[in-house]
Amino acid sequence: MTNRTFKSGESRDQASLLPARIEDYVGADNPVRAIESFVRVLDLAKLGFRHADRKAEGVGQPPYDPADLLKLYLYGYINQIRSSRRLEREACRNLELIWLLKNLKPGYRTIGNFRKENWVALKAANRSFVLLMRELGLVGGSVVAIDGSFFHGDASKASIFTRKRLADQIGKLDQEIEAYGKSLEDNDAAEARKPGQDGSDGGGAGGGDLGAKVAALMAKRSRAQADLARLEENGETQLSLTDPDARLLVKSGQGVAGYNVQTAVDDKHKLIVASEVVNDSSDVGQLHAMAIAAKEALEVKTLQVLADEGYYSSRELKACEDDGITAYVPVPEGSARLEKQGRFALKDFNYDGVSDTYHCPGGHQLHPMKSRQKNTSGRVEIRYAARGAICRTCPLKIRCLGSNAAYRTIGRWEHEDVLERHRARMQGAGEVMRRRFGIVEHPFGTLKCRAGYRHFLVRGFDKVRGEWSLMALCYNFTRVLNILGFDAFLAALAKAVATCRCTLAALLTPIQVALAALWTNIGLPLAIGRPTPA
């Protein structure tokens, strides 16, 4: 036996009568086989993928099958490979991708254009997987948690201008132009004082340079003024020069140039059942839209929704209640300022629904006024006022009235009963709200920390929403594969295909029966009129 220093491989020049197949390099339980099976189940033409319903043509180079490019992207996003150039390289050297694509090697432009052009179809594919999760019983359908997270866009903070920033820029440019203008005047005066010169050379050697700088500043100021006018005309607050839909989002002192991704996560297995991409840094106004999207995706009549304090809105709570959605949102401490001043807040006044009056801490009544008014948020409120004579002699006057107020007034929203039911519900919701954090933060933590997906590679709402659909789909795909296991996942896909075929057969059976009866009726007269052979 020969002693060897190290293990040695086979010679690269070794000839082989039967070379190894690509199939031999991919194990029977390799996740790429799950990707292959899932894409095979999808009806790409129905989902809207470009070229999915293309028929063979006589001339020209045929395009790549959208199924192959979708497999490529699913594999890439599951394995933290998003760049079209990196996907092109991996398709040439990665044995799993060589097996998955059957040795196809698409170029990076083809790969990148597929993601840009099929954003609607990518959203539809994500929705179809949510339906599959529901059919497999992986979603509870009773409780979802909603939250948002900032993702960087393909734009920098310097490329986004607000009205204030444009106004400040115009002010600084005016100062610089004025300074350069003064320099030109001083230069002209100095040249005029020199003996033997009449100053007709345009300000001496430095005059031309100063004039060019002033012209550049004037052009820059004109562009800034045009951008400011554009913002005022459109009623927008920000202008992005790189990505037109990206915005400067600020929360808790942290600024991000990008988008706010909203998700609704089911509590059973922490799967994303609904999501949307917006460019507003505030979560106010997103509660009802996300809750409705989750309810429609789950196809349930009632739903419990958990959200943090940033989603609190009286109008959103009423809209949720009207649509059979029970919302749990912490009530913000809006009266903290009055409490710090030692004054009575709204919660210190008790409402009596029978008499439609408020009772103040001093035991007196506040009666409704005839007029209605809108507050700063646009809500119609009923004003309740106490008697001025009682307030002037009340011993609690200092803690109740402001410095210029003659009597105490309270505003009550015309749908205040919705908020009262919500406040009563939140009294014992401590355990439910503790669950919220563990439910909704799981997908964001996985995508941002494990996968490293903190930014988008594309620009514009449509393309960004398509890329987010890929992220959400791959997160759900990986999690479902881990929950069920490889064999159970493939069995579930096979069952889904069989169910679809059975449904199609059930729909076709009446049609076949009707056609058979039709042909029988048609064939009977033909048989009667046919001459009998001799």
mmCIF file of N, CA and C in Angstrom, residues 77 115 118-120 122-123 277 458 460-471:
data_model
loop_
_atom_site.group_PDB
_atom_site.id
_atom_site.type_symbol
_atom_site.label_atom_id
_atom_site.label_comp_id
_atom_site.label_asym_id
_atom_site.label_seq_id
_atom_site.Cartn_x
_atom_site.Cartn_y
_atom_site.Cartn_z
ATOM 1 N N TYR A 77 -33.041 34.573 -4.949
ATOM 2 C CA TYR A 77 -33.507 35.283 -3.758
ATOM 3 C C TYR A 77 -33.529 34.384 -2.528
ATOM 4 N N ARG A 115 -37.289 40.837 -14.425
ATOM 5 C CA ARG A 115 -37.760 41.357 -13.137
ATOM 6 C C ARG A 115 -38.478 42.692 -13.321
ATOM 7 N N ASN A 118 -42.111 42.064 -15.458
ATOM 8 C CA ASN A 118 -43.125 41.142 -14.942
ATOM 9 C C ASN A 118 -43.490 41.428 -13.487
ATOM 10 N N TRP A 119 -43.504 42.698 -13.086
ATOM 11 C CA TRP A 119 -43.786 43.016 -11.690
ATOM 12 C C TRP A 119 -45.221 42.651 -11.319
ATOM 13 N N VAL A 120 -46.163 42.816 -12.233
ATOM 14 C CA VAL A 120 -47.550 42.435 -11.944
ATOM 15 C C VAL A 120 -47.653 40.928 -11.773
ATOM 16 N N LEU A 122 -45.284 38.886 -10.873
ATOM 17 C CA LEU A 122 -44.607 38.476 -9.643
ATOM 18 C C LEU A 122 -45.515 38.662 -8.431
ATOM 19 N N LYS A 123 -46.288 39.742 -8.411
ATOM 20 C CA LYS A 123 -47.261 39.931 -7.334
ATOM 21 C C LYS A 123 -48.323 38.840 -7.370
ATOM 22 N N VAL A 277 -46.197 48.155 -0.508
ATOM 23 C CA VAL A 277 -45.076 49.089 -0.435
ATOM 24 C C VAL A 277 -45.618 50.499 -0.603
ATOM 25 N N VAL A 458 -34.109 48.091 -7.691
ATOM 26 C CA VAL A 458 -34.813 48.704 -8.815
ATOM 27 C C VAL A 458 -35.421 50.030 -8.378
ATOM 28 N N GLY A 460 -38.709 52.948 -8.820
ATOM 29 C CA GLY A 460 -40.102 53.133 -9.184
ATOM 30 C C GLY A 460 -41.012 52.185 -8.426
ATOM 31 N N PHE A 461 -42.236 52.668 -8.138
ATOM 32 C CA PHE A 461 -43.188 51.899 -7.352
ATOM 33 C C PHE A 461 -43.438 50.515 -7.948
ATOM 34 N N ASP A 462 -43.705 50.458 -9.251
ATOM 35 C CA ASP A 462 -44.079 49.192 -9.867
ATOM 36 C C ASP A 462 -42.969 48.157 -9.733
ATOM 37 N N LYS A 463 -41.762 48.535 -10.080
ATOM 38 C CA LYS A 463 -40.645 47.592 -10.028
ATOM 39 C C LYS A 463 -40.295 47.215 -8.589
ATOM 40 N N VAL A 464 -40.375 48.191 -7.687
ATOM 41 C CA VAL A 464 -40.089 47.908 -6.277
ATOM 42 C C VAL A 464 -41.111 46.930 -5.710
ATOM 43 N N ARG A 465 -42.378 47.111 -6.065
ATOM 44 C CA ARG A 465 -43.397 46.180 -5.590
ATOM 45 C C ARG A 465 -43.184 44.785 -6.153
ATOM 46 N N GLY A 466 -42.707 44.705 -7.392
ATOM 47 C CA GLY A 466 -42.391 43.398 -7.953
ATOM 48 C C GLY A 466 -41.244 42.735 -7.225
ATOM 49 N N GLU A 467 -40.191 43.501 -6.903
ATOM 50 C CA GLU A 467 -39.065 42.907 -6.185
ATOM 51 C C GLU A 467 -39.459 42.512 -4.766
ATOM 52 N N TRP A 468 -40.302 43.319 -4.112
ATOM 53 C CA TRP A 468 -40.748 42.931 -2.775
ATOM 54 C C TRP A 468 -41.574 41.653 -2.837
ATOM 55 N N SER A 469 -42.359 41.474 -3.882
ATOM 56 C CA SER A 469 -43.127 40.240 -4.029
ATOM 57 C C SER A 469 -42.200 39.035 -4.105
ATOM 58 N N LEU A 470 -41.059 39.197 -4.782
ATOM 59 C CA LEU A 470 -40.071 38.126 -4.810
ATOM 60 C C LEU A 470 -39.522 37.836 -3.418
ATOM 61 N N MET A 471 -39.213 38.885 -2.650
ATOM 62 C CA MET A 471 -38.709 38.702 -1.292
ATOM 63 C C MET A 471 -39.722 37.965 -0.422
#
